[in-house]
Short mmCIF file of C-alpha atoms (C1' of nucleotides) in Angstrom, two decimals:
data_model
loop_
_atom_site.label_atom_id
_atom_site.label_comp_id
_atom_site.label_asym_id
_atom_site.label_seq_id
_atom_site.Cartn_x
_atom_site.Cartn_y
_atom_site.Cartn_z
CA MET I 78 0.00 0.00 0.00
CA PRO I 79 1.56 3.16 -1.28
CA PHE I 80 0.55 5.48 1.52
CA ASP I 81 1.49 3.48 4.56
CA GLY I 82 4.95 4.92 5.04
CA THR I 83 5.97 8.00 6.95
CA PRO I 84 5.32 11.39 5.46
CA THR I 85 7.93 12.03 2.85
CA SER I 86 9.77 15.05 1.67
CA ARG I 87 8.65 18.45 2.79
CA CYS I 88 6.77 20.68 0.42
CA GLU I 89 9.68 23.09 0.25
CA GLN I 90 11.69 20.52 -1.65
CA CYS I 91 8.88 19.48 -3.93
CA PRO I 92 9.42 20.17 -7.62
CA ILE I 93 5.82 21.16 -8.07
CA SER I 94 5.33 23.18 -4.90
CA ALA I 95 4.59 26.24 -6.98
CA CYS I 96 1.43 24.77 -8.39
CA CYS I 97 0.49 22.42 -5.56
CA MET I 98 -2.35 23.31 -3.30
CA GLY I 99 -0.72 21.31 -0.54
CA THR I 100 1.67 24.13 0.21
CA GLU I 101 -1.25 26.03 1.65
CA LEU I 102 -1.80 23.24 4.12
CA ASN I 103 0.71 23.62 6.92
CA SER I 104 -1.58 21.70 9.15
CA SER I 105 -1.20 19.03 11.76
CA ALA I 106 -1.95 16.17 9.42
CA PRO I 107 1.03 16.15 7.11
CA ASN I 108 0.66 15.28 3.47
CA ARG I 109 1.99 11.94 2.41
CA CYS I 110 3.71 11.05 -0.78
CA ALA I 111 4.26 7.73 -2.39
CA ARG I 112 6.19 6.10 -5.16
CA LEU I 113 4.28 3.91 -7.56
CA LEU I 114 5.50 1.38 -10.05
CA ARG I 115 4.15 1.29 -13.55
CA GLY I 116 0.75 -0.38 -13.49
CA GLU I 117 0.04 0.24 -9.83
CA HIS I 118 -3.17 1.94 -8.80
CA ILE I 119 -3.31 5.13 -6.79
CA PHE I 120 -6.95 4.56 -6.07
CA ARG I 121 -9.89 2.69 -7.44
CA SER I 122 -13.47 3.58 -8.11
CA GLY I 123 -15.49 3.28 -4.94
CA ASP I 124 -12.57 3.82 -2.58
CA ARG I 125 -13.97 5.75 0.33
CA ALA I 126 -11.00 7.98 0.00
CA PRO I 127 -11.47 11.66 0.79
CA TYR I 128 -8.24 12.65 -0.89
CA VAL I 129 -6.91 14.29 -3.98
CA TYR I 130 -3.48 13.41 -5.27
CA MET I 131 -0.93 15.70 -6.80
CA VAL I 132 1.24 14.02 -9.42
CA ARG I 133 4.87 14.90 -8.63
CA LYS I 134 6.64 12.71 -11.11
CA GLY I 135 5.77 10.27 -13.86
CA ALA I 136 2.47 9.83 -15.63
CA VAL I 137 -0.95 8.65 -14.57
CA LYS I 138 -4.17 7.70 -16.26
CA THR I 139 -7.64 7.86 -14.75
CA TYR I 140 -10.39 5.69 -16.13
CA ILE I 141 -13.83 4.35 -15.53
CA LEU I 142 -15.43 1.16 -16.74
CA SER I 143 -18.03 1.55 -19.44
CA THR I 144 -21.25 -0.43 -19.31
CA ASP I 145 -19.70 -3.36 -21.11
CA GLY I 146 -16.77 -3.44 -18.72
CA GLU I 147 -14.33 -1.77 -21.06
CA GLU I 148 -11.74 0.58 -19.68
CA GLN I 149 -12.60 4.13 -20.64
CA ILE I 150 -9.78 6.56 -20.03
CA ILE I 151 -10.88 9.98 -18.81
CA SER I 152 -7.57 11.75 -18.39
CA PHE I 153 -3.82 11.50 -18.67
CA LEU I 154 -2.01 13.29 -15.87
CA SER I 155 1.46 14.78 -15.74
CA PRO I 156 3.43 16.30 -12.87
CA GLY I 157 1.45 19.16 -11.41
CA ASP I 158 -1.88 17.62 -12.31
CA ILE I 159 -4.43 16.51 -9.76
CA ALA I 160 -5.89 13.03 -9.63
CA GLY I 161 -9.29 12.81 -8.01
CA ILE I 162 -10.35 16.37 -8.71
CA ASP I 163 -13.84 15.02 -9.25
CA THR I 164 -13.94 13.90 -5.63
CA PHE I 165 -14.82 17.37 -4.36
CA GLY I 166 -18.38 17.06 -3.21
CA HIS I 167 -18.19 13.31 -2.89
CA THR I 168 -16.92 10.85 -0.34
CA SER I 169 -15.55 8.20 -2.65
CA GLN I 170 -13.61 8.03 -5.85
CA THR I 171 -15.57 7.69 -9.06
CA ARG I 172 -12.58 6.88 -11.22
CA ASN I 173 -9.61 4.58 -11.10
CA ALA I 174 -6.11 6.01 -11.26
CA MET I 175 -3.12 4.00 -12.43
CA ALA I 176 0.52 4.89 -12.93
CA LEU I 177 1.56 4.68 -16.58
CA GLU I 178 5.20 4.67 -15.56
CA ASP I 179 7.06 4.77 -12.27
CA SER I 180 5.63 7.80 -10.57
CA GLU I 181 5.36 9.81 -7.40
CA VAL I 182 2.15 11.26 -6.08
CA CYS I 183 1.36 13.26 -2.97
CA ARG I 184 -1.86 12.75 -1.07
CA LEU I 185 -3.88 15.71 0.19
CA PRO I 186 -6.80 15.22 2.58
CA LEU I 187 -9.94 16.70 1.08
CA ASP I 188 -11.46 18.03 4.26
CA ASN I 189 -8.25 19.83 5.12
CA LEU I 190 -8.45 21.55 1.79
CA VAL I 191 -12.09 22.44 2.18
CA ASN I 192 -11.59 23.71 5.70
CA ALA I 193 -8.61 25.75 4.66
CA CYS I 194 -10.83 27.47 2.13
CA THR I 195 -12.66 29.43 4.82
CA ARG I 196 -9.39 30.88 6.07
CA ASN I 197 -7.80 31.14 2.67
CA PRO I 198 -9.96 32.58 -0.10
CA GLY I 199 -7.13 32.19 -2.55
CA LEU I 200 -7.17 28.47 -2.06
CA HIS I 201 -10.90 28.48 -2.50
CA SER I 202 -10.70 30.04 -5.91
CA ARG I 203 -7.85 27.76 -6.90
CA ILE I 204 -10.02 24.78 -6.17
CA MET I 205 -12.95 26.29 -7.99
CA ASP I 206 -10.68 26.95 -10.93
CA ALA I 207 -9.39 23.41 -10.95
CA VAL I 208 -12.86 21.91 -10.86
CA SER I 209 -14.06 24.38 -13.44
CA ARG I 210 -11.19 23.47 -15.73
CA GLU I 211 -12.24 19.87 -15.38
CA VAL I 212 -15.75 20.73 -16.48
CA HIS I 213 -14.39 22.37 -19.59
CA ARG I 214 -11.97 19.58 -20.25
CA LEU I 215 -14.78 17.06 -20.14
CA GLN I 216 -16.80 19.33 -22.38
CA SER I 217 -14.01 19.36 -24.94
CA MET I 218 -13.80 15.58 -24.69
CA LEU I 219 -17.44 15.48 -25.66
CA LYS I 220 -16.59 17.66 -28.60
CA MET I 221 -13.86 15.24 -29.55
CA GLU I 222 -16.28 12.35 -29.59
CA ARG I 223 -17.94 13.91 -32.61
CA MET I 224 -14.81 14.18 -34.69
CA THR I 225 -13.42 11.65 -37.13
CA ALA I 226 -10.61 9.33 -36.14
CA GLU I 227 -8.16 11.47 -38.07
CA GLN I 228 -9.26 14.63 -36.30
CA ARG I 229 -9.03 12.99 -32.90
CA ILE I 230 -5.51 11.74 -33.46
CA ALA I 231 -4.34 15.09 -34.78
CA MET I 232 -5.90 16.92 -31.88
CA PHE I 233 -4.51 14.45 -29.40
CA LEU I 234 -0.98 14.95 -30.68
CA LEU I 235 -1.35 18.72 -30.61
CA ASN I 236 -2.73 18.64 -27.09
CA GLN I 237 0.11 16.46 -25.90
CA ALA I 238 2.60 18.78 -27.51
CA ARG I 239 1.01 21.79 -25.89
CA ARG I 240 1.00 20.18 -22.49
CA GLN I 241 4.63 19.23 -22.73
CA ALA I 242 5.49 22.67 -24.03
CA GLY I 243 4.01 24.05 -20.86
CA GLN I 244 6.59 22.09 -18.96
CA GLY I 245 9.58 23.60 -20.68
CA HIS I 246 10.05 21.08 -23.46
CA ASP I 247 9.59 23.38 -26.35
CA LEU I 248 10.55 21.35 -29.36
CA PRO I 249 7.82 19.53 -31.23
CA LEU I 250 8.92 16.20 -29.79
CA VAL I 251 6.05 14.50 -28.07
CA HIS I 252 6.77 11.72 -25.68
CA LEU I 253 3.90 9.37 -25.10
CA ALA I 254 3.84 7.65 -21.76
CA MET I 255 0.82 5.62 -22.77
CA THR I 256 0.41 2.73 -25.19
CA ARG I 257 -1.51 2.90 -28.45
CA GLY I 258 -4.19 0.94 -26.68
CA ASP I 259 -4.44 3.61 -24.01
CA ILE I 260 -4.73 6.28 -26.67
CA GLY I 261 -7.54 4.29 -28.20
CA ARG I 262 -9.31 3.87 -24.89
CA PHE I 263 -8.99 7.61 -24.40
CA LEU I 264 -10.12 8.70 -27.86
CA ASP I 265 -12.72 5.97 -28.24
CA LEU I 266 -10.95 4.31 -31.14
CA ALA I 267 -9.76 0.78 -31.74
CA VAL I 268 -6.02 0.25 -31.33
CA GLU I 269 -5.81 -0.59 -34.99
CA THR I 270 -7.38 2.71 -35.93
CA VAL I 271 -4.88 4.60 -33.81
CA SER I 272 -2.00 2.75 -35.37
CA ARG I 273 -3.26 3.16 -38.90
CA ASN I 274 -3.79 6.88 -38.50
CA LEU I 275 -0.37 7.43 -37.00
CA THR I 276 1.12 5.54 -39.90
CA ARG I 277 -0.89 7.63 -42.28
CA LEU I 278 0.06 10.96 -40.75
CA GLN I 279 3.65 9.85 -41.00
CA SER I 280 3.35 8.88 -44.64
CA LEU I 281 1.86 12.30 -45.27
CA GLY I 282 4.96 13.79 -43.74
CA TYR I 283 3.11 15.51 -40.92
CA ILE I 284 4.71 13.55 -38.11
CA LEU I 285 7.62 11.25 -37.54
CA VAL I 286 6.94 8.29 -35.33
CA ASP I 287 9.66 6.55 -33.40
CA ARG I 288 8.31 4.20 -30.81
CA ASN I 289 6.74 6.37 -28.15
CA THR I 290 8.28 9.55 -29.40
CA ILE I 291 6.53 11.50 -32.08
CA GLU I 292 7.94 14.52 -33.80
CA LEU I 293 5.44 17.01 -35.13
CA LEU I 294 6.85 18.01 -38.49
CA ASP I 295 3.93 20.14 -39.60
CA SER I 296 1.80 21.42 -36.77
CA GLU I 297 0.06 23.72 -39.19
CA ARG I 298 -1.35 20.86 -41.21
CA LEU I 299 -2.18 18.94 -38.07
CA GLN I 300 -4.25 21.83 -36.89
CA GLN I 301 -6.07 21.92 -40.17
CA LEU I 302 -6.79 18.25 -39.82
CA ALA I 303 -8.00 18.73 -36.28
CA ARG I 304 -10.34 21.43 -37.52
CA GLY I 305 -11.89 19.12 -40.04
CA ARG I 306 -10.07 19.65 -43.31
CA PRO I 307 -9.39 15.99 -44.10
CA ALA I 308 -6.03 15.02 -45.50
CA ALA I 309 -6.53 14.77 -49.24
CA GLY I 310 -4.02 12.02 -49.90
CA GLY I 311 -5.42 9.01 -51.80
CA ALA I 312 -8.44 7.04 -50.71
CA ALA I 313 -9.85 7.64 -47.30
CA VAL I 314 -7.72 5.59 -44.99
CA ALA I 315 -10.53 4.68 -42.68
CA ALA I 316 -9.43 2.04 -40.27
CA MET Z 1496 -33.60 41.66 -24.16
CA PRO Z 1497 -35.05 39.45 -21.51
CA PHE Z 1498 -33.35 41.01 -18.51
CA ASP Z 1499 -34.04 44.67 -19.07
CA GLY Z 1500 -37.21 44.91 -17.07
CA THR Z 1501 -37.66 45.53 -13.42
CA PRO Z 1502 -36.88 42.82 -10.93
CA THR Z 1503 -39.80 40.44 -10.90
CA SER Z 1504 -41.48 38.37 -8.29
CA ARG Z 1505 -39.85 37.98 -4.90
CA CYS Z 1506 -38.16 34.74 -4.02
CA GLU Z 1507 -40.84 33.98 -1.45
CA GLN Z 1508 -43.32 33.43 -4.23
CA CYS Z 1509 -41.02 31.45 -6.44
CA PRO Z 1510 -42.03 27.85 -7.07
CA ILE Z 1511 -38.45 26.68 -6.86
CA SER Z 1512 -37.29 28.77 -3.92
CA ALA Z 1513 -36.58 25.59 -1.99
CA CYS Z 1514 -33.83 24.53 -4.32
CA CYS Z 1515 -32.70 27.93 -5.57
CA MET Z 1516 -29.46 29.39 -4.36
CA GLY Z 1517 -30.83 32.84 -4.91
CA THR Z 1518 -32.79 32.70 -1.70
CA GLU Z 1519 -29.50 32.96 0.15
CA LEU Z 1520 -28.86 36.24 -1.60
CA ASN Z 1521 -30.87 38.92 0.14
CA SER Z 1522 -28.47 41.47 -1.11
CA SER Z 1523 -28.69 44.94 -2.51
CA ALA Z 1524 -28.62 43.83 -6.13
CA PRO Z 1525 -31.91 42.04 -6.59
CA ASN Z 1526 -32.21 39.00 -8.76
CA ARG Z 1527 -34.00 39.46 -12.02
CA CYS Z 1528 -36.28 37.07 -13.75
CA ALA Z 1529 -37.38 36.94 -17.32
CA ARG Z 1530 -39.86 35.22 -19.56
CA LEU Z 1531 -38.59 33.69 -22.74
CA LEU Z 1532 -40.42 32.51 -25.80
CA ARG Z 1533 -39.63 29.20 -27.39
CA GLY Z 1534 -36.44 29.54 -29.37
CA GLU Z 1535 -35.09 32.58 -27.55
CA HIS Z 1536 -31.63 32.52 -26.09
CA ILE Z 1537 -30.86 33.12 -22.43
CA PHE Z 1538 -27.23 33.62 -23.25
CA ARG Z 1539 -24.73 32.76 -25.92
CA SER Z 1540 -21.23 31.43 -25.88
CA GLY Z 1541 -18.78 34.24 -25.29
CA ASP Z 1542 -21.23 36.51 -23.49
CA ARG Z 1543 -19.23 38.26 -20.83
CA ALA Z 1544 -21.98 37.44 -18.46
CA PRO Z 1545 -21.03 36.64 -14.88
CA TYR Z 1546 -24.37 35.09 -14.10
CA VAL Z 1547 -26.01 31.78 -13.54
CA TYR Z 1548 -29.66 31.28 -14.33
CA MET Z 1549 -32.18 29.26 -12.41
CA VAL Z 1550 -34.88 27.76 -14.58
CA ARG Z 1551 -38.24 28.50 -12.94
CA LYS Z 1552 -40.59 27.28 -15.61
CA GLY Z 1553 -40.40 25.64 -18.99
CA ALA Z 1554 -37.47 23.81 -20.54
CA VAL Z 1555 -34.05 24.87 -21.73
CA LYS Z 1556 -31.23 23.34 -23.71
CA THR Z 1557 -27.58 24.29 -23.52
CA TYR Z 1558 -25.30 23.58 -26.43
CA ILE Z 1559 -21.96 24.29 -27.97
CA LEU Z 1560 -20.89 24.26 -31.58
CA SER Z 1561 -18.71 21.37 -32.63
CA THR Z 1562 -15.72 21.91 -34.88
CA ASP Z 1563 -17.84 21.56 -38.01
CA GLY Z 1564 -20.35 24.08 -36.74
CA GLU Z 1565 -22.94 21.54 -35.71
CA GLU Z 1566 -25.03 22.19 -32.64
CA GLN Z 1567 -23.99 19.83 -29.88
CA ILE Z 1568 -26.41 19.75 -26.99
CA ILE Z 1569 -24.81 19.43 -23.58
CA SER Z 1570 -27.81 19.48 -21.29
CA PHE Z 1571 -31.57 19.71 -21.06
CA LEU Z 1572 -32.75 21.78 -18.12
CA SER Z 1573 -35.99 21.69 -16.20
CA PRO Z 1574 -37.34 23.95 -13.45
CA GLY Z 1575 -34.89 23.97 -10.59
CA ASP Z 1576 -31.90 23.36 -12.81
CA ILE Z 1577 -29.11 25.87 -13.28
CA ALA Z 1578 -27.99 27.17 -16.64
CA GLY Z 1579 -24.42 28.38 -16.73
CA ILE Z 1580 -23.15 26.25 -13.89
CA ASP Z 1581 -19.92 25.90 -15.84
CA THR Z 1582 -19.38 29.64 -15.55
CA PHE Z 1583 -17.98 29.37 -12.04
CA GLY Z 1584 -14.33 30.15 -12.42
CA HIS Z 1585 -14.84 31.94 -15.73
CA THR Z 1586 -15.93 35.35 -16.84
CA SER Z 1587 -17.88 34.41 -19.94
CA GLN Z 1588 -20.31 31.76 -20.98
CA THR Z 1589 -18.92 28.74 -22.77
CA ARG Z 1590 -22.27 27.39 -23.86
CA ASN Z 1591 -25.40 28.71 -25.49
CA ALA Z 1592 -28.71 28.38 -23.71
CA MET Z 1593 -32.04 28.40 -25.53
CA ALA Z 1594 -35.60 27.98 -24.37
CA LEU Z 1595 -37.22 24.83 -25.77
CA GLU Z 1596 -40.64 26.15 -24.86
CA ASP Z 1597 -41.93 29.33 -23.29
CA SER Z 1598 -39.98 29.58 -20.07
CA GLU Z 1599 -39.02 31.67 -17.09
CA VAL Z 1600 -35.54 31.97 -15.73
CA CYS Z 1601 -34.07 33.95 -12.87
CA ARG Z 1602 -30.67 35.56 -13.13
CA LEU Z 1603 -28.19 35.34 -10.26
CA PRO Z 1604 -25.01 37.42 -10.26
CA LEU Z 1605 -22.02 35.14 -9.93
CA ASP Z 1606 -19.89 37.37 -7.74
CA ASN Z 1607 -22.74 37.80 -5.30
CA LEU Z 1608 -22.87 34.06 -5.00
CA VAL Z 1609 -19.15 33.71 -4.56
CA ASN Z 1610 -18.99 36.48 -2.02
CA ALA Z 1611 -21.86 35.04 -0.10
CA CYS Z 1612 -19.90 31.83 0.22
CA THR Z 1613 -17.51 33.33 2.73
CA ARG Z 1614 -20.38 34.26 5.01
CA ASN Z 1615 -22.45 31.23 4.25
CA PRO Z 1616 -20.60 27.90 4.23
CA GLY Z 1617 -23.80 26.10 3.37
CA LEU Z 1618 -24.05 27.98 0.13
CA HIS Z 1619 -20.44 27.20 -0.58
CA SER Z 1620 -21.02 23.49 -0.36
CA ARG Z 1621 -24.18 23.76 -2.41
CA ILE Z 1622 -22.23 25.35 -5.19
CA MET Z 1623 -19.49 22.79 -4.91
CA ASP Z 1624 -22.09 20.07 -5.06
CA ALA Z 1625 -23.72 21.55 -8.12
CA VAL Z 1626 -20.44 21.87 -9.98
CA SER Z 1627 -19.41 18.43 -8.86
CA ARG Z 1628 -22.66 16.98 -10.10
CA GLU Z 1629 -21.95 18.60 -13.43
CA VAL Z 1630 -18.58 16.89 -13.59
CA HIS Z 1631 -20.22 13.56 -13.04
CA ARG Z 1632 -22.99 14.26 -15.46
CA LEU Z 1633 -20.46 15.05 -18.16
CA GLN Z 1634 -18.58 11.92 -17.23
CA SER Z 1635 -21.71 9.85 -17.71
CA MET Z 1636 -22.27 11.57 -21.05
CA LEU Z 1637 -18.85 10.35 -22.07
CA LYS Z 1638 -19.91 6.89 -21.02
CA MET Z 1639 -22.99 7.25 -23.15
CA GLU Z 1640 -20.91 8.08 -26.21
CA ARG Z 1641 -19.60 4.52 -26.14
CA MET Z 1642 -22.97 2.85 -26.19
CA THR Z 1643 -24.98 1.74 -29.19
CA ALA Z 1644 -27.82 3.85 -30.53
CA GLU Z 1645 -30.31 1.50 -28.91
CA GLN Z 1646 -28.63 1.80 -25.53
CA ARG Z 1647 -28.50 5.57 -25.74
CA ILE Z 1648 -32.17 5.90 -26.55
CA ALA Z 1649 -33.18 3.52 -23.78
CA MET Z 1650 -31.01 5.32 -21.27
CA PHE Z 1651 -32.25 8.70 -22.42
CA LEU Z 1652 -35.87 7.70 -21.90
CA LEU Z 1653 -35.13 6.28 -18.47
CA ASN Z 1654 -33.23 9.39 -17.45
CA GLN Z 1655 -36.05 11.62 -18.59
CA ALA Z 1656 -38.53 9.52 -16.67
CA ARG Z 1657 -36.41 9.66 -13.55
CA ARG Z 1658 -36.02 13.41 -13.78
CA GLN Z 1659 -39.74 13.93 -14.19
CA ALA Z 1660 -40.45 11.52 -11.38
CA GLY Z 1661 -38.37 13.74 -9.16
CA GLN Z 1662 -40.82 16.50 -9.89
CA GLY Z 1663 -43.88 14.66 -8.70
CA HIS Z 1664 -45.01 13.13 -11.98
CA ASP Z 1665 -44.78 9.53 -10.99
CA LEU Z 1666 -46.38 7.66 -13.82
CA PRO Z 1667 -44.19 6.39 -16.59
CA LEU Z 1668 -45.38 9.08 -18.94
CA VAL Z 1669 -42.42 11.00 -20.31
CA HIS Z 1670 -43.05 14.35 -21.86
CA LEU Z 1671 -40.37 15.48 -24.26
CA ALA Z 1672 -39.97 19.21 -24.60
CA MET Z 1673 -37.36 18.73 -27.29
CA THR Z 1674 -37.63 17.57 -30.89
CA ARG Z 1675 -36.20 14.32 -32.22
CA GLY Z 1676 -33.50 16.41 -33.76
CA ASP Z 1677 -32.58 17.80 -30.36
CA ILE Z 1678 -32.43 14.31 -28.95
CA GLY Z 1679 -30.10 13.38 -31.75
CA ARG Z 1680 -27.89 16.38 -31.17
CA PHE Z 1681 -27.77 15.42 -27.52
CA LEU Z 1682 -27.10 11.71 -27.97
CA ASP Z 1683 -24.86 12.17 -31.00
CA LEU Z 1684 -27.21 10.33 -33.35
CA ALA Z 1685 -28.84 11.30 -36.62
CA VAL Z 1686 -32.51 12.24 -36.40
CA GLU Z 1687 -33.35 9.23 -38.50
CA THR Z 1688 -31.61 6.95 -36.04
CA VAL Z 1689 -33.57 8.41 -33.15
CA SER Z 1690 -36.82 7.99 -34.99
CA ARG Z 1691 -36.06 4.45 -36.10
CA ASN Z 1692 -35.12 3.34 -32.63
CA LEU Z 1693 -38.20 4.86 -31.05
CA THR Z 1694 -40.31 3.09 -33.63
CA ARG Z 1695 -38.48 -0.12 -32.90
CA LEU Z 1696 -38.85 0.12 -29.12
CA GLN Z 1697 -42.54 0.68 -29.70
CA SER Z 1698 -42.89 -2.30 -31.98
CA LEU Z 1699 -41.19 -4.37 -29.29
CA GLY Z 1700 -43.85 -3.20 -26.89
CA TYR Z 1701 -41.43 -1.47 -24.55
CA ILE Z 1702 -42.76 2.02 -25.08
CA LEU Z 1703 -45.76 3.76 -26.55
CA VAL Z 1704 -45.03 6.84 -28.57
CA ASP Z 1705 -47.58 9.58 -29.05
CA ARG Z 1706 -46.06 12.70 -30.45
CA ASN Z 1707 -43.93 14.13 -27.69
CA THR Z 1708 -45.33 11.94 -25.01
CA ILE Z 1709 -43.82 8.53 -24.47
CA GLU Z 1710 -45.18 5.95 -22.12
CA LEU Z 1711 -42.67 3.52 -20.70
CA LEU Z 1712 -44.49 0.20 -20.80
CA ASP Z 1713 -41.57 -1.94 -19.68
CA SER Z 1714 -38.91 -0.04 -17.78
CA GLU Z 1715 -37.34 -3.33 -16.82
CA ARG Z 1716 -36.54 -4.24 -20.40
CA LEU Z 1717 -35.43 -0.72 -21.15
CA GLN Z 1718 -32.93 -0.96 -18.34
CA GLN Z 1719 -31.64 -4.21 -19.75
CA LEU Z 1720 -31.24 -2.56 -23.11
CA ALA Z 1721 -29.46 0.38 -21.55
CA ARG Z 1722 -27.08 -2.04 -19.87
CA GLY Z 1723 -26.17 -3.59 -23.15
CA ARG Z 1724 -28.39 -6.61 -23.61
CA PRO Z 1725 -29.54 -5.88 -27.16
CA ALA Z 1726 -33.17 -6.43 -28.00
CA ALA Z 1727 -33.30 -9.83 -29.68
CA GLY Z 1728 -36.13 -9.10 -32.08
CA GLY Z 1729 -35.34 -9.79 -35.73
CA ALA Z 1730 -32.40 -8.34 -37.58
CA ALA Z 1731 -30.43 -5.59 -35.99
CA VAL Z 1732 -32.32 -2.41 -36.69
CA ALA Z 1733 -29.28 -0.27 -37.19
CA ALA Z 1734 -30.12 3.10 -38.54
"C1'" DC J 728 17.13 -15.92 -25.55
"C1'" DG J 729 12.21 -16.91 -25.07
"C1'" DA J 730 7.63 -15.34 -23.46
"C1'" DA J 731 4.58 -11.77 -23.37
"C1'" DT J 732 3.04 -7.61 -24.76
"C1'" DT J 733 2.61 -4.08 -28.06
"C1'" DC J 734 2.35 -2.52 -32.62
"C1'" DT J 735 1.30 -2.90 -37.40
"C1'" DT J 736 -1.10 -4.43 -41.51
"C1'" DG J 737 -4.76 -6.80 -44.19
"C1'" DA J 738 -9.59 -8.30 -45.14
"C1'" DA J 739 -14.33 -8.60 -44.00
"C1'" DG J 740 -18.33 -6.97 -41.64
"C1'" DG J 741 -21.59 -3.92 -39.04
"C1'" DT J 742 -23.62 0.16 -37.18
"C1'" DA J 743 -25.04 4.34 -37.97
"C1'" DA J 744 -24.75 8.33 -41.36
"C1'" DT J 745 -26.22 10.21 -45.47
"C1'" DC J 746 -29.24 10.84 -49.29
"C1'" DA J 747 -33.89 11.01 -50.85
"C1'" DA J 748 -38.71 11.32 -50.39
"C1'" DA J 749 -43.24 10.79 -48.41
"C1'" DT J 750 -46.21 11.61 -44.52
"C1'" DG J 751 -47.94 14.21 -40.72
"C1'" DA J 752 -48.56 18.15 -37.76
"C1'" DA J 753 -48.65 23.08 -36.82
"C1'" DG J 754 -49.04 27.70 -37.78
"C1'" DT J 755 -50.53 31.59 -41.18
"C1'" DG J 756 -53.45 34.25 -43.76
"C1'" DG J 757 -57.17 34.59 -46.78
"C1'" DC F 827 -62.58 26.86 -41.96
"C1'" DC F 828 -59.56 25.76 -45.36
"C1'" DA F 829 -55.50 26.25 -48.71
"C1'" DC F 830 -50.83 27.07 -48.07
"C1'" DT F 831 -46.42 27.09 -46.03
"C1'" DT F 832 -43.31 25.38 -42.91
"C1'" DC F 833 -41.36 22.33 -39.89
"C1'" DA F 834 -41.02 17.72 -37.71
"C1'" DT F 835 -41.22 12.88 -38.22
"C1'" DT F 836 -40.95 8.62 -40.44
"C1'" DT F 837 -39.37 5.23 -43.77
"C1'" DG F 838 -36.40 3.31 -47.45
"C1'" DA F 839 -31.94 2.63 -50.00
"C1'" DT F 840 -27.22 3.36 -50.20
"C1'" DT F 841 -22.81 4.53 -48.43
"C1'" DA F 842 -18.92 5.39 -45.29
"C1'" DC F 843 -16.28 4.98 -41.36
"C1'" DC F 844 -14.65 2.36 -38.11
"C1'" DT F 845 -14.65 -2.15 -35.76
"C1'" DT F 846 -13.68 -6.75 -35.56
"C1'" DC F 847 -11.18 -10.72 -36.79
"C1'" DA F 848 -6.81 -12.60 -38.01
"C1'" DA F 849 -2.00 -12.84 -38.24
"C1'" DG F 850 2.58 -11.32 -38.55
"C1'" DA F 851 6.47 -8.03 -36.95
"C1'" DA F 852 8.63 -5.54 -33.43
"C1'" DT F 853 9.75 -4.50 -28.46
"C1'" DT F 854 10.04 -5.31 -23.80
"C1'" DC F 855 11.16 -7.88 -20.06
"C1'" DG F 856 12.38 -11.55 -17.16
#
DNA sequence: CGAATTCTTGAAGGTAATCAAATGAAGTGG
DNA sequence: CCACTTCATTTGATTACCTTCAAGAATTCG
């Protein structure tokens, strides 16, 4: 169990202290951090776990199970992101969270956060902002569901690039911590469709795929694709 | 412009005062209500409008435009529901809201609500709850996107029935304020697919369709359909 | 190095979309 | 009240996109 140990490193030494809400919590109950191996769960749906978790290192996916028992990925998280943001207003987790690679996460007690809000209006608005961002992120996922496979892949790559750019990596080299299958379970596409479209975008010269690293050679064209102008080349690739 | 008039009826007389957050706002700036005709907008995407709107009467849809300019319906609202709940944490509306039938809505200034939170922790948690519910509603919409047309229709009817049941109407008579087209733009299905599936569910004896009123004859079977057990009858209906 | 997983590629099939048109309902104005 | 227009709904035929099935290549990992 990841969170059984003693409280780990102080917030002052944390690489993400600048964007972590835990720094506002110099309370009696210290935050706890944990290392996770690839494939380990941070929490599971139904856990009566009044916590949110800041990702300090690594990569995490959150997912739910669709009606037919299929894994449906809701978000990919990077350092600085919060797992369990949807737990505000609830007593148990509604999603599962699993480490995509060896990771570190820091656990923040929900009620501490909520209580701190009354004393700290800044924290309050930060939480509101985070939840509000989640609403809009989900809304844009709904938008994505109505795009073609090609559009989804293009948009996914651009989003990944943008996210990584925000973390200092500025070149158009996108590193994917997740498998093609994960991408499919996120975009609602079969693995084969993901693979085929990546291959296609490469043959069009828009991207260069090397394992889990993808170089965006022509972001301009990718954006056009994402906006609906289908790539002309040859017959529709379909799946 | 719906909100130009004088402040209308006091909260004490409002049919939804019990569930309206506006009752906690006995402030200097009075809430304003407005009547809307079918087809009129309450607000549009981009409106720099720091308000939320309680639906008092009628029915409302909120929608965004997908990348190809298609209307994509995000929610159907009934009396007691809040339009613009996603505006918390933002300064402008991200969705459009239109009256599906002649309606009344009451406008609540956002900053009043937020300010009131510091004095009124109960209000704070009500807002958190409302936003949190929206997160989960969007999450379940994502789930819906991975179901078959048949499942979506069945689930939609059951949800409508449940919502109306919450308002006192207990019989399995579902009144639809929206057109088939709206249902399609909500469920991400072509109008024809909606129509065909309604016809099919009727021919199976699960429902009885009469214009915009649908009687649920066999909720049990509908729930099975919604959970993925396809209706056996004949060839797959498809679209 | 061998087992397991992941990725890629091909072929066939299915679900829902699109195209097309007829029917039905609702609202308008004479 | 009825012709007329308009909009909503239904039904049929065809098409397209993606999935599924199948199998082989590449990578990872023990």
